[in-house]
Short mmCIF file of C-alpha atoms and ligand atoms in Angstrom, two decimals:
data_model
loop_
_atom_site.label_atom_id
_atom_site.label_comp_id
_atom_site.label_asym_id
_atom_site.label_seq_id
_atom_site.Cartn_x
_atom_site.Cartn_y
_atom_site.Cartn_z
CA MET E 340 124.45 73.08 127.87
CA SER E 341 122.67 70.50 125.77
CA ASN E 342 123.91 69.49 122.32
CA THR E 343 123.37 72.31 119.86
CA MET E 344 122.71 69.91 116.98
CA TRP E 345 119.99 67.77 118.54
CA GLY E 346 119.42 69.25 121.98
CA GLY E 347 116.02 70.85 121.36
CA ARG E 348 114.15 68.68 123.83
CA PHE E 349 117.04 68.40 126.28
CA SER E 350 117.63 70.75 129.19
CA ASP E 351 120.65 69.05 130.71
CA SER E 352 124.00 68.15 129.17
CA PRO E 353 125.25 64.56 129.05
CA ALA E 354 127.21 63.04 131.92
CA ALA E 355 130.93 63.05 131.27
CA ILE E 356 130.97 59.28 130.98
CA MET E 357 128.02 59.45 128.57
CA GLU E 358 130.07 61.72 126.35
CA ASP E 359 133.05 59.38 126.63
CA ILE E 360 131.14 56.33 125.52
CA ASN E 361 129.17 58.19 122.88
CA VAL E 362 131.82 60.16 121.00
CA SER E 363 133.24 58.80 117.80
CA ILE E 364 135.14 61.83 116.53
CA ASP E 365 138.54 60.33 117.33
CA VAL E 366 137.76 57.58 114.85
CA ASP E 367 135.38 59.07 112.31
CA ARG E 368 137.45 62.23 111.82
CA HIS E 369 139.29 60.04 109.30
CA LEU E 370 136.11 60.18 107.21
CA PHE E 371 136.34 63.94 106.74
CA ALA E 372 137.06 63.88 103.00
CA GLN E 373 134.25 61.43 102.30
CA ASP E 374 131.85 63.29 104.59
CA ILE E 375 132.48 66.58 102.82
CA ALA E 376 132.23 65.01 99.35
CA ALA E 377 128.90 63.43 100.26
CA SER E 378 127.58 66.69 101.71
CA LYS E 379 128.55 68.57 98.57
CA ALA E 380 126.76 66.02 96.39
CA HIS E 381 123.71 66.19 98.64
CA ALA E 382 123.57 70.01 98.64
CA ALA E 383 123.95 70.20 94.85
CA MET E 384 121.13 67.70 94.44
CA LEU E 385 118.88 69.59 96.90
CA ALA E 386 119.37 72.74 94.82
CA ALA E 387 118.84 70.96 91.50
CA GLN E 388 115.57 69.57 92.85
CA GLY E 389 114.45 72.99 94.05
CA ILE E 390 114.50 71.84 97.68
CA ILE E 391 116.98 74.55 98.74
CA ALA E 392 117.84 77.84 97.04
CA PRO E 393 120.78 77.91 94.60
CA ASP E 394 122.45 80.65 96.66
CA ASP E 395 122.32 78.57 99.80
CA ALA E 396 123.74 75.59 97.91
CA LYS E 397 126.58 77.74 96.64
CA ASN E 398 127.44 79.01 100.10
CA ILE E 399 127.23 75.51 101.51
CA ALA E 400 129.62 74.19 98.84
CA GLN E 401 132.11 77.01 99.42
CA GLY E 402 131.91 76.59 103.17
CA LEU E 403 132.52 72.85 102.82
CA ASP E 404 135.57 73.52 100.66
CA THR E 405 136.93 75.87 103.30
CA ILE E 406 136.40 73.22 105.97
CA LEU E 407 138.18 70.65 103.81
CA SER E 408 141.27 72.81 103.53
CA GLU E 409 141.14 73.69 107.22
CA ILE E 410 141.19 70.00 108.09
CA VAL E 411 143.89 69.15 105.53
CA ASP E 412 146.02 72.02 106.81
CA GLY E 413 145.55 70.90 110.42
CA LYS E 414 143.74 74.12 111.31
CA PHE E 415 140.41 72.56 112.20
CA THR E 416 139.45 72.08 115.84
CA PHE E 417 137.57 68.84 116.32
CA LYS E 418 135.19 69.10 119.27
CA ARG E 419 134.28 66.07 121.34
CA ALA E 420 131.07 67.72 122.46
CA LEU E 421 129.92 67.55 118.84
CA GLU E 422 130.25 63.75 118.91
CA ASP E 423 131.19 62.90 115.37
CA ILE E 424 132.54 64.14 112.08
CA HIS E 425 129.09 64.92 110.67
CA MET E 426 128.20 67.36 113.42
CA ASN E 427 131.70 68.81 113.62
CA VAL E 428 131.52 69.71 109.95
CA GLU E 429 127.98 71.02 110.08
CA SER E 430 128.68 73.11 113.15
CA ARG E 431 131.75 74.69 111.57
CA LEU E 432 129.70 75.31 108.43
CA ALA E 433 127.24 77.32 110.51
CA GLU E 434 130.11 79.39 111.88
CA LEU E 435 131.31 80.05 108.35
CA ILE E 436 128.07 80.71 106.44
CA GLY E 437 125.43 81.21 109.08
CA LYS E 438 121.86 80.00 108.97
CA ALA E 439 121.97 78.43 105.50
CA ALA E 440 124.16 75.71 106.95
CA GLY E 441 121.09 74.38 108.67
CA ARG E 442 119.52 73.58 105.28
CA LEU E 443 122.18 71.00 104.42
CA HIS E 444 120.64 68.36 106.65
CA THR E 445 117.29 68.49 104.79
CA ALA E 446 116.20 65.03 103.60
CA ARG E 447 119.07 63.15 105.16
CA SER E 448 120.14 61.74 108.50
CA ARG E 449 123.44 60.85 110.08
CA ASN E 450 122.38 57.26 109.51
CA ASP E 451 122.54 57.40 105.71
CA GLN E 452 125.39 59.89 105.98
CA VAL E 453 127.69 57.60 107.95
CA ALA E 454 126.81 54.60 105.80
CA THR E 455 127.69 56.64 102.71
CA ASP E 456 130.90 58.03 104.16
CA PHE E 457 132.15 54.66 105.29
CA ARG E 458 131.35 53.00 101.96
CA LEU E 459 133.39 55.67 100.24
CA TYR E 460 136.21 55.20 102.74
CA VAL E 461 136.29 51.42 102.36
CA ARG E 462 136.15 51.82 98.59
CA ASP E 463 139.23 54.07 98.72
CA GLU E 464 141.02 51.59 100.97
CA ILE E 465 140.24 48.73 98.57
CA ASP E 466 141.66 50.73 95.66
CA ALA E 467 144.84 51.51 97.58
CA LEU E 468 145.19 47.88 98.70
CA ASP E 469 144.66 46.64 95.16
CA ALA E 470 147.54 48.80 93.95
CA ALA E 471 149.74 47.62 96.83
CA PHE E 472 148.96 43.98 96.11
CA ALA E 473 149.79 44.57 92.44
CA ASP E 474 153.18 45.96 93.54
CA PHE E 475 153.66 42.88 95.69
CA GLN E 476 152.87 40.65 92.71
CA ARG E 477 155.31 42.60 90.57
CA ALA E 478 158.08 42.11 93.15
CA LEU E 479 157.32 38.38 93.33
CA ALA E 480 157.20 37.84 89.57
CA THR E 481 160.38 39.86 89.03
CA ARG E 482 162.29 37.73 91.52
CA ALA E 483 160.67 34.57 90.15
CA LEU E 484 161.96 35.34 86.67
CA GLU E 485 165.42 35.93 88.10
CA HIS E 486 165.27 32.63 90.01
CA ALA E 487 163.36 30.49 87.52
CA ASP E 488 166.03 27.81 87.72
CA THR E 489 167.29 28.29 91.25
CA VAL E 490 166.63 24.88 92.76
CA MET E 491 165.38 24.64 96.33
CA PRO E 492 163.83 21.88 98.40
CA GLY E 493 160.07 21.64 98.12
CA PHE E 494 158.42 20.52 101.33
CA THR E 495 155.36 18.66 102.46
CA HIS E 496 154.96 18.25 106.23
CA LEU E 497 158.03 20.54 106.29
CA GLN E 498 159.97 17.41 105.28
CA THR E 499 162.03 17.53 102.09
CA ALA E 500 159.69 16.27 99.39
CA GLN E 501 160.81 17.04 95.84
CA PRO E 502 163.09 19.68 94.37
CA VAL E 503 161.28 22.78 93.13
CA THR E 504 162.51 26.12 91.89
CA PHE E 505 162.56 29.22 94.03
CA GLY E 506 160.84 31.03 91.20
CA HIS E 507 158.01 28.53 91.23
CA HIS E 508 157.63 28.96 94.97
CA LEU E 509 157.38 32.75 94.63
CA MET E 510 154.88 32.45 91.77
CA ALA E 511 152.57 30.49 94.08
CA TYR E 512 152.16 33.72 96.08
CA VAL E 513 151.43 35.69 92.90
CA GLU E 514 148.43 33.41 92.36
CA MET E 515 147.28 33.83 95.96
CA ALA E 516 147.56 37.59 95.67
CA ALA E 517 145.52 37.44 92.47
CA ARG E 518 142.69 35.73 94.33
CA ASP E 519 143.01 38.27 97.14
CA ARG E 520 142.65 41.07 94.63
CA GLY E 521 139.67 39.27 93.14
CA ARG E 522 137.97 39.08 96.53
CA PHE E 523 138.55 42.80 97.13
CA ALA E 524 137.20 43.56 93.67
CA ASP E 525 134.07 41.48 94.39
CA ALA E 526 133.54 43.29 97.67
CA ARG E 527 134.02 46.61 95.91
CA GLY E 528 131.47 45.72 93.25
CA ARG E 529 128.81 44.95 95.85
CA LEU E 530 129.59 47.90 98.12
CA ASN E 531 129.39 50.41 95.33
CA GLU E 532 125.74 51.39 95.86
CA SER E 533 124.67 54.61 97.52
CA PRO E 534 122.79 54.65 100.83
CA LEU E 535 122.42 58.44 100.62
CA GLY E 536 118.79 59.52 100.67
CA ALA E 537 117.62 56.59 102.78
CA ALA E 538 117.55 59.26 105.52
CA ALA E 539 117.00 57.92 109.04
CA LEU E 540 115.48 54.62 107.90
CA ALA E 541 112.29 55.19 105.92
CA GLY E 542 113.29 57.51 103.08
CA THR E 543 112.06 61.09 102.90
CA SER E 544 109.03 63.12 101.87
CA PHE E 545 111.22 65.53 99.86
CA PRO E 546 111.50 64.99 96.09
CA ILE E 547 115.17 64.00 96.19
CA ASP E 548 117.14 62.51 93.31
CA ARG E 549 119.10 59.56 94.66
CA GLU E 550 120.39 58.64 91.22
CA ALA E 551 122.08 62.03 91.00
CA THR E 552 123.89 61.79 94.35
CA ALA E 553 124.86 58.19 93.63
CA LYS E 554 126.37 59.23 90.32
CA ALA E 555 128.14 62.25 91.76
CA LEU E 556 129.88 60.03 94.32
CA GLY E 557 130.88 57.38 91.79
CA PHE E 558 128.38 54.79 93.00
CA ALA E 559 126.85 52.48 90.40
CA ARG E 560 123.31 53.07 91.70
CA PRO E 561 121.33 53.95 94.85
CA MET E 562 120.59 51.11 97.29
CA ALA E 563 117.10 49.82 96.70
CA ASN E 564 115.77 49.58 100.26
CA SER E 565 116.13 52.40 102.78
CA LEU E 566 116.10 50.08 105.81
CA ASP E 567 118.82 47.96 104.28
CA ALA E 568 120.77 51.04 103.23
CA VAL E 569 121.21 52.37 106.78
CA SER E 570 121.61 49.02 108.54
CA ASP E 571 123.88 47.12 106.19
CA ARG E 572 127.52 46.61 107.14
CA ASP E 573 128.15 43.68 104.79
CA PHE E 574 130.53 45.89 102.89
CA VAL E 575 132.81 46.13 105.92
CA LEU E 576 132.47 42.43 106.72
CA GLU E 577 133.22 41.37 103.16
CA THR E 578 136.22 43.65 102.93
CA LEU E 579 137.52 42.45 106.28
CA SER E 580 137.11 38.82 105.29
CA ALA E 581 139.03 39.47 102.08
CA ALA E 582 141.61 41.26 104.23
CA ALA E 583 141.77 38.36 106.70
CA ILE E 584 142.43 35.83 103.94
CA ALA E 585 145.03 38.10 102.34
CA ALA E 586 146.70 38.55 105.73
CA VAL E 587 146.79 34.79 106.21
CA HIS E 588 148.59 34.49 102.86
CA LEU E 589 151.12 37.14 103.85
CA SER E 590 151.65 35.43 107.19
CA ARG E 591 152.48 32.16 105.45
CA LEU E 592 155.18 33.82 103.37
CA ALA E 593 156.35 35.69 106.46
CA GLU E 594 156.72 32.39 108.29
CA GLU E 595 158.66 30.96 105.38
CA ILE E 596 161.02 33.92 105.44
CA VAL E 597 161.54 33.35 109.17
CA ILE E 598 162.35 29.68 108.47
CA TRP E 599 164.53 30.40 105.44
CA THR E 600 166.58 33.06 107.24
CA SER E 601 167.08 30.98 110.38
CA PRO E 602 170.65 29.65 110.61
CA LEU E 603 168.99 26.22 110.91
CA THR E 604 168.25 26.34 107.19
CA GLY E 605 170.24 29.36 105.98
CA LEU E 606 168.42 29.33 102.66
CA VAL E 607 167.82 33.07 102.40
CA ARG E 608 169.45 36.26 103.60
CA LEU E 609 167.72 39.58 104.15
CA SER E 610 169.85 42.69 103.86
CA ASP E 611 170.39 45.19 106.65
CA LYS E 612 167.40 47.08 105.29
CA PHE E 613 165.02 44.39 106.50
CA THR E 614 166.71 43.02 109.59
CA THR E 615 167.29 44.26 113.11
CA GLY E 616 169.95 43.51 115.64
CA SER E 617 169.75 42.47 119.25
CA SER E 618 170.67 44.79 122.10
CA ILE E 619 172.56 42.01 123.88
CA MET E 620 173.57 39.43 121.24
CA PRO E 621 175.85 41.12 118.70
CA GLN E 622 175.62 38.28 116.17
CA LYS E 623 171.85 38.46 115.73
CA ARG E 624 170.07 39.39 112.48
CA ASN E 625 166.39 39.22 113.25
CA PRO E 626 163.66 39.11 110.58
CA ASP E 627 161.41 41.48 112.58
CA ALA E 628 159.45 42.73 109.59
CA ALA E 629 158.47 39.19 108.63
CA GLU E 630 157.50 38.42 112.21
CA LEU E 631 155.36 41.55 112.40
CA VAL E 632 153.64 40.76 109.11
CA ARG E 633 152.86 37.37 110.60
CA ALA E 634 151.55 39.03 113.78
CA LYS E 635 149.42 41.73 112.09
CA THR E 636 147.19 38.89 110.94
CA GLY E 637 145.89 38.75 114.50
CA ARG E 638 144.34 42.17 114.55
CA ILE E 639 142.98 41.79 111.03
CA ILE E 640 141.18 38.54 111.80
CA GLY E 641 140.23 40.08 115.13
CA ALA E 642 138.52 43.02 113.46
CA LEU E 643 136.45 40.68 111.31
CA ASN E 644 135.46 38.63 114.34
CA ALA E 645 134.63 41.71 116.37
CA LEU E 646 132.33 43.19 113.73
CA LEU E 647 130.59 39.87 113.07
CA ILE E 648 129.83 39.76 116.78
CA VAL E 649 128.64 43.40 116.84
CA MET E 650 126.28 42.79 113.92
CA LYS E 651 124.93 39.44 115.05
CA GLY E 652 121.33 39.73 116.16
CA LEU E 653 121.02 43.50 115.54
CA PRO E 654 117.45 44.37 114.61
CA LEU E 655 116.78 46.78 111.73
CA ALA E 656 117.50 49.53 111.13
CA TYR E 657 120.38 51.68 112.51
CA GLN E 658 121.61 50.82 115.99
CA LYS E 659 124.35 52.72 117.76
CA ASP E 660 126.24 49.43 118.05
CA MET E 661 127.16 49.98 114.42
CA GLN E 662 129.34 52.93 115.34
CA GLU E 663 131.81 50.27 116.49
CA ASP E 664 132.33 49.19 112.87
CA LYS E 665 135.00 51.74 112.09
CA GLU E 666 137.84 51.61 114.58
CA GLY E 667 138.75 47.96 114.07
CA ALA E 668 138.20 48.04 110.33
CA MET E 669 140.30 51.14 109.81
CA ALA E 670 143.13 49.71 111.91
CA ALA E 671 142.89 46.35 110.17
CA LEU E 672 143.02 47.79 106.66
CA ALA E 673 145.93 50.04 107.64
CA ALA E 674 147.74 47.03 109.12
CA LEU E 675 147.19 45.04 105.94
CA MET E 676 148.55 47.91 103.88
CA LEU E 677 151.67 48.03 106.04
CA ALA E 678 152.06 44.26 105.87
CA VAL E 679 151.78 43.98 102.10
CA ARG E 680 154.18 46.88 101.53
CA ALA E 681 156.72 45.45 103.96
CA MET E 682 156.37 42.07 102.30
CA ALA E 683 156.90 43.51 98.82
CA GLY E 684 160.03 45.20 100.19
CA MET E 685 161.36 41.98 101.68
CA VAL E 686 160.68 40.00 98.52
CA ALA E 687 162.57 42.57 96.46
CA ASP E 688 165.39 42.59 99.01
CA LEU E 689 166.04 38.94 99.87
CA THR E 690 168.93 36.91 98.52
CA PRO E 691 168.58 33.16 98.27
CA ASP E 692 171.75 31.18 99.01
CA LYS E 693 171.77 29.15 95.80
CA LYS E 694 174.43 26.70 96.97
CA ARG E 695 172.66 25.86 100.19
CA MET E 696 169.33 25.67 98.46
CA LYS E 697 170.69 23.22 95.92
CA ALA E 698 172.39 21.09 98.55
CA ALA E 699 169.23 21.06 100.67
CA ALA E 700 167.16 20.22 97.60
CA GLY E 701 169.17 17.03 97.13
CA ASP E 702 169.08 16.07 100.80
CA GLY E 703 166.65 13.51 102.10
CA TYR E 704 166.43 11.56 98.82
CA ALA E 705 164.35 14.28 97.22
CA THR E 706 164.74 12.73 93.76
CA ALA E 707 163.34 9.35 94.81
CA THR E 708 160.14 10.07 92.89
CA ASP E 709 162.25 10.76 89.80
CA LEU E 710 163.82 7.31 90.16
CA ALA E 711 160.38 5.72 90.50
CA ASP E 712 159.16 7.64 87.44
CA TRP E 713 162.25 6.44 85.51
CA LEU E 714 161.39 2.82 86.37
CA VAL E 715 157.83 3.37 85.15
CA ARG E 716 158.90 5.12 81.96
CA THR E 717 161.90 2.99 81.02
CA LEU E 718 160.98 -0.45 82.35
CA GLN E 719 157.19 -0.05 82.02
CA MET E 720 156.92 -0.97 85.70
CA PRO E 721 153.56 -0.24 87.39
CA PHE E 722 154.02 2.85 89.62
CA ARG E 723 153.21 0.98 92.85
CA GLU E 724 155.95 -1.58 92.10
CA ALA E 725 158.37 1.21 91.11
CA HIS E 726 157.59 2.94 94.42
CA HIS E 727 158.52 -0.27 96.28
CA VAL E 728 161.73 -0.85 94.30
CA THR E 729 162.77 2.78 94.83
CA GLY E 730 162.11 2.43 98.54
CA ARG E 731 164.56 -0.47 98.69
CA ILE E 732 167.18 1.48 96.72
CA VAL E 733 166.77 4.48 99.04
CA ALA E 734 167.21 2.14 102.02
CA ALA E 735 170.42 0.77 100.45
CA ALA E 736 171.75 4.30 99.89
CA ALA E 737 170.80 5.33 103.42
CA ALA E 738 172.56 2.26 104.85
CA ASP E 739 175.77 3.37 103.11
CA GLY E 740 175.19 7.03 103.99
CA LEU E 741 175.10 8.01 100.31
CA ALA E 742 172.97 10.39 98.28
CA LEU E 743 170.90 8.68 95.58
CA HIS E 744 172.99 9.96 92.69
CA LYS E 745 176.16 8.78 94.50
CA LEU E 746 174.97 5.18 94.92
CA PRO E 747 176.89 2.91 92.51
CA LEU E 748 174.92 1.37 89.64
CA ALA E 749 175.76 -2.11 90.89
CA ALA E 750 174.03 -1.40 94.20
CA MET E 751 170.89 -0.35 92.32
CA GLN E 752 171.07 -3.37 90.06
CA ALA E 753 171.23 -5.57 93.15
CA VAL E 754 167.66 -4.41 93.78
CA GLU E 755 166.51 -4.20 90.13
CA PRO E 756 168.87 -5.76 87.54
CA ARG E 757 167.32 -3.95 84.56
CA ILE E 758 168.43 -0.50 85.77
CA THR E 759 170.98 1.11 83.41
CA ASP E 760 173.40 4.00 83.56
CA SER E 761 170.83 6.37 82.05
CA VAL E 762 169.08 6.45 85.42
CA PHE E 763 171.69 8.98 86.57
CA ASP E 764 170.28 11.50 84.08
CA VAL E 765 167.19 11.93 86.26
CA LEU E 766 168.76 11.82 89.71
CA SER E 767 170.20 15.33 89.81
CA VAL E 768 168.03 18.06 91.27
CA GLU E 769 168.34 20.11 88.06
CA ALA E 770 167.10 17.20 85.95
CA SER E 771 164.31 16.66 88.43
CA VAL E 772 162.87 20.18 88.19
CA LYS E 773 163.43 20.36 84.45
CA SER E 774 161.39 17.22 83.93
CA ARG E 775 158.35 18.57 85.80
CA ALA E 776 157.06 20.43 82.77
CA SER E 777 153.41 19.47 83.17
CA LEU E 778 151.01 22.41 83.24
CA GLY E 779 151.56 24.34 86.47
CA GLY E 780 154.68 22.28 87.26
CA THR E 781 157.99 23.58 88.58
CA ALA E 782 160.09 23.33 85.38
CA PRO E 783 162.14 26.51 84.87
CA ARG E 784 160.59 26.99 81.44
CA ASN E 785 157.09 27.02 82.96
CA VAL E 786 158.19 29.44 85.64
CA ARG E 787 159.68 31.81 83.10
CA THR E 788 156.52 31.73 80.99
CA GLN E 789 154.31 32.35 84.03
CA ALA E 790 156.46 35.12 85.44
CA ARG E 791 156.67 36.91 82.09
CA ALA E 792 152.93 36.59 81.51
CA TRP E 793 152.22 38.07 84.93
CA LEU E 794 154.65 40.93 84.51
CA LYS E 795 153.04 41.77 81.21
CA ARG E 796 149.57 41.60 82.68
CA LEU E 797 150.57 43.82 85.59
CA GLU E 798 152.11 46.33 83.24
CA LYS E 799 148.94 46.44 81.12
CA GLU E 800 146.85 46.96 84.24
CA GLN E 801 149.05 49.86 85.22
CA GLN E 802 148.75 51.47 81.80
CA ARG E 803 144.97 51.28 81.97
CA GLN E 804 144.96 53.33 85.18
N1 LIG H 2010 128.66 58.39 114.82
C1 LIG H 2010 127.60 57.60 114.30
C2 LIG H 2010 128.12 56.30 113.70
O1 LIG H 2010 129.28 56.20 113.45
C3 LIG H 2010 126.87 58.33 113.23
C4 LIG H 2010 125.45 57.98 113.12
C5 LIG H 2010 124.74 58.37 114.35
N2 LIG H 2010 123.33 58.22 114.19
C6 LIG H 2010 122.52 58.32 115.22
N3 LIG H 2010 121.30 58.18 114.98
N4 LIG H 2010 122.99 58.55 116.40
O2 LIG H 2010 127.40 55.34 113.53
#
C-alpha cells in the first residue's frame, strides 16, 4: 500500500530499506508538543482568516489536545510507515475527527512545519540550559564566597606560578558561564522568528496571517523570506556552537577536578556521592562524573561539525539532508544539560584540602614575584633589575633547599644589601594574595565582592522569572 498521506500518484509501497532510510519518527517524535502547538496555532489562524470553517477548527483543536494527552500518557502508537511526527499526528487526527482533519494542512507544508517545530524545540532547550547554567553559577559563587581566602597554587604551564584563592579560581568559571549564557541568549534572539506560512518554499495563495501564528507561538515576528524560512538551520548551528564552547568550558573544569582529586596533588576531595570505586582495586575513588563531563564534549562538538557538513553546499530550499539536523543536536543538547547539572553537583560537593592547598601554594617559590614587587616598591628598583635580583635570591634558597620565607635575611642581603626585615611581610602566601587587590585580582576582598554581586544578580534574575 502506498503512503496514505502523499501516495496519490504512487501505486507501489516503498522498499523496506527505503522506509528505513527515510523515517524520522524515532527522532522527531520528541517534537510532539511543539508540533501540536504549531498545528493549533495554524488551525486557529485558518479559521480566523475564513480559510476553514470555525467548526472544523474547533474539532481540529480538540482532536489535537486528545493526541497530546495520548502521547503524554504513553498511549499513542507511533507508526514508522507514517514517516514522521507531522504525519503521525495528522493521521491520528483523521481517526479521531474524520475528514476535517484533512483541512489542517491547508496553506502549509511539512517544510515550514518542521522548521517551526524545531525552532520551538531548540528555544525550549536554550531556556532549560540557561536555567541550568544559572544554577551552576550559583553553586560556583556560593563556594567561592566560602573559599574567598582559601589559598591555592595558581598555575601557568601547569607549573606553580603565583598563589591565588580557590574562590577566585571558581569565580573564573562564573564569568565563562556568563558568556555561555550570553551566546545562548544571542542565538535565541535570532532564532525567535516564525517560519510558519512559508509553506513548501514559495509561500501560499491563501490569505494567511503569519503575524498571528508567530505571535501565538511566542515568536517575535514571521521570517521575512519563505525560501530562507524553510532552508535555514542557522538556529541549530548557532545553538550548537554556543553548546560546544560551553562544553569546552565544562571540560576544562572537569579536567581540573581530575587533577585536583588525583593523589598526585590531593588538593580536592569529592564525596562518595560523586565518586565511584573500582571492581578490582579497593582503594580507588574515581572522579567518573568529571571524566564523563570532559568526554561529553566530544559528541557536542561532533554534532556541530556534523551539521555544518550536512548544510555545506546545500542548494535552496528544503532538502531531505536537513532531516539529519535533529538527532545529533538533540543528543548534544541533552548531553550538555547532563554535563552542566553534574558539574554543578560536583562543585557544590567538593571539599578543598586547605592545608595541602596552602602548602602547594608556597611550593616552587610562588611568592618570587612578590619579592620582586617589594624591591620595586621599597627600593625603587626597575622591575627588570628586581626580577634579576630575585632570581639570584631564589637560586640561593634553592641551593640550601629552603622556601623563600625561610631563607635568612643575611642570605638575601648577600645578594642585595638594602633588603630589610619588612620583606618577610610579603613572602607568605596569604600576604601575596591579599596584596593582589587590583581590579579583577585574586585578593580575598575582591573575591567576596564579586561572589556577592553575582549571587545577588542571580537571585534577581530568578525573581524576575
Ligand atoms: N521529516 C522531515 C524533516 O525532518 C520533515 C519534512 C519533510 N519534508 C519533505 N518535503 N519531505 O526534515
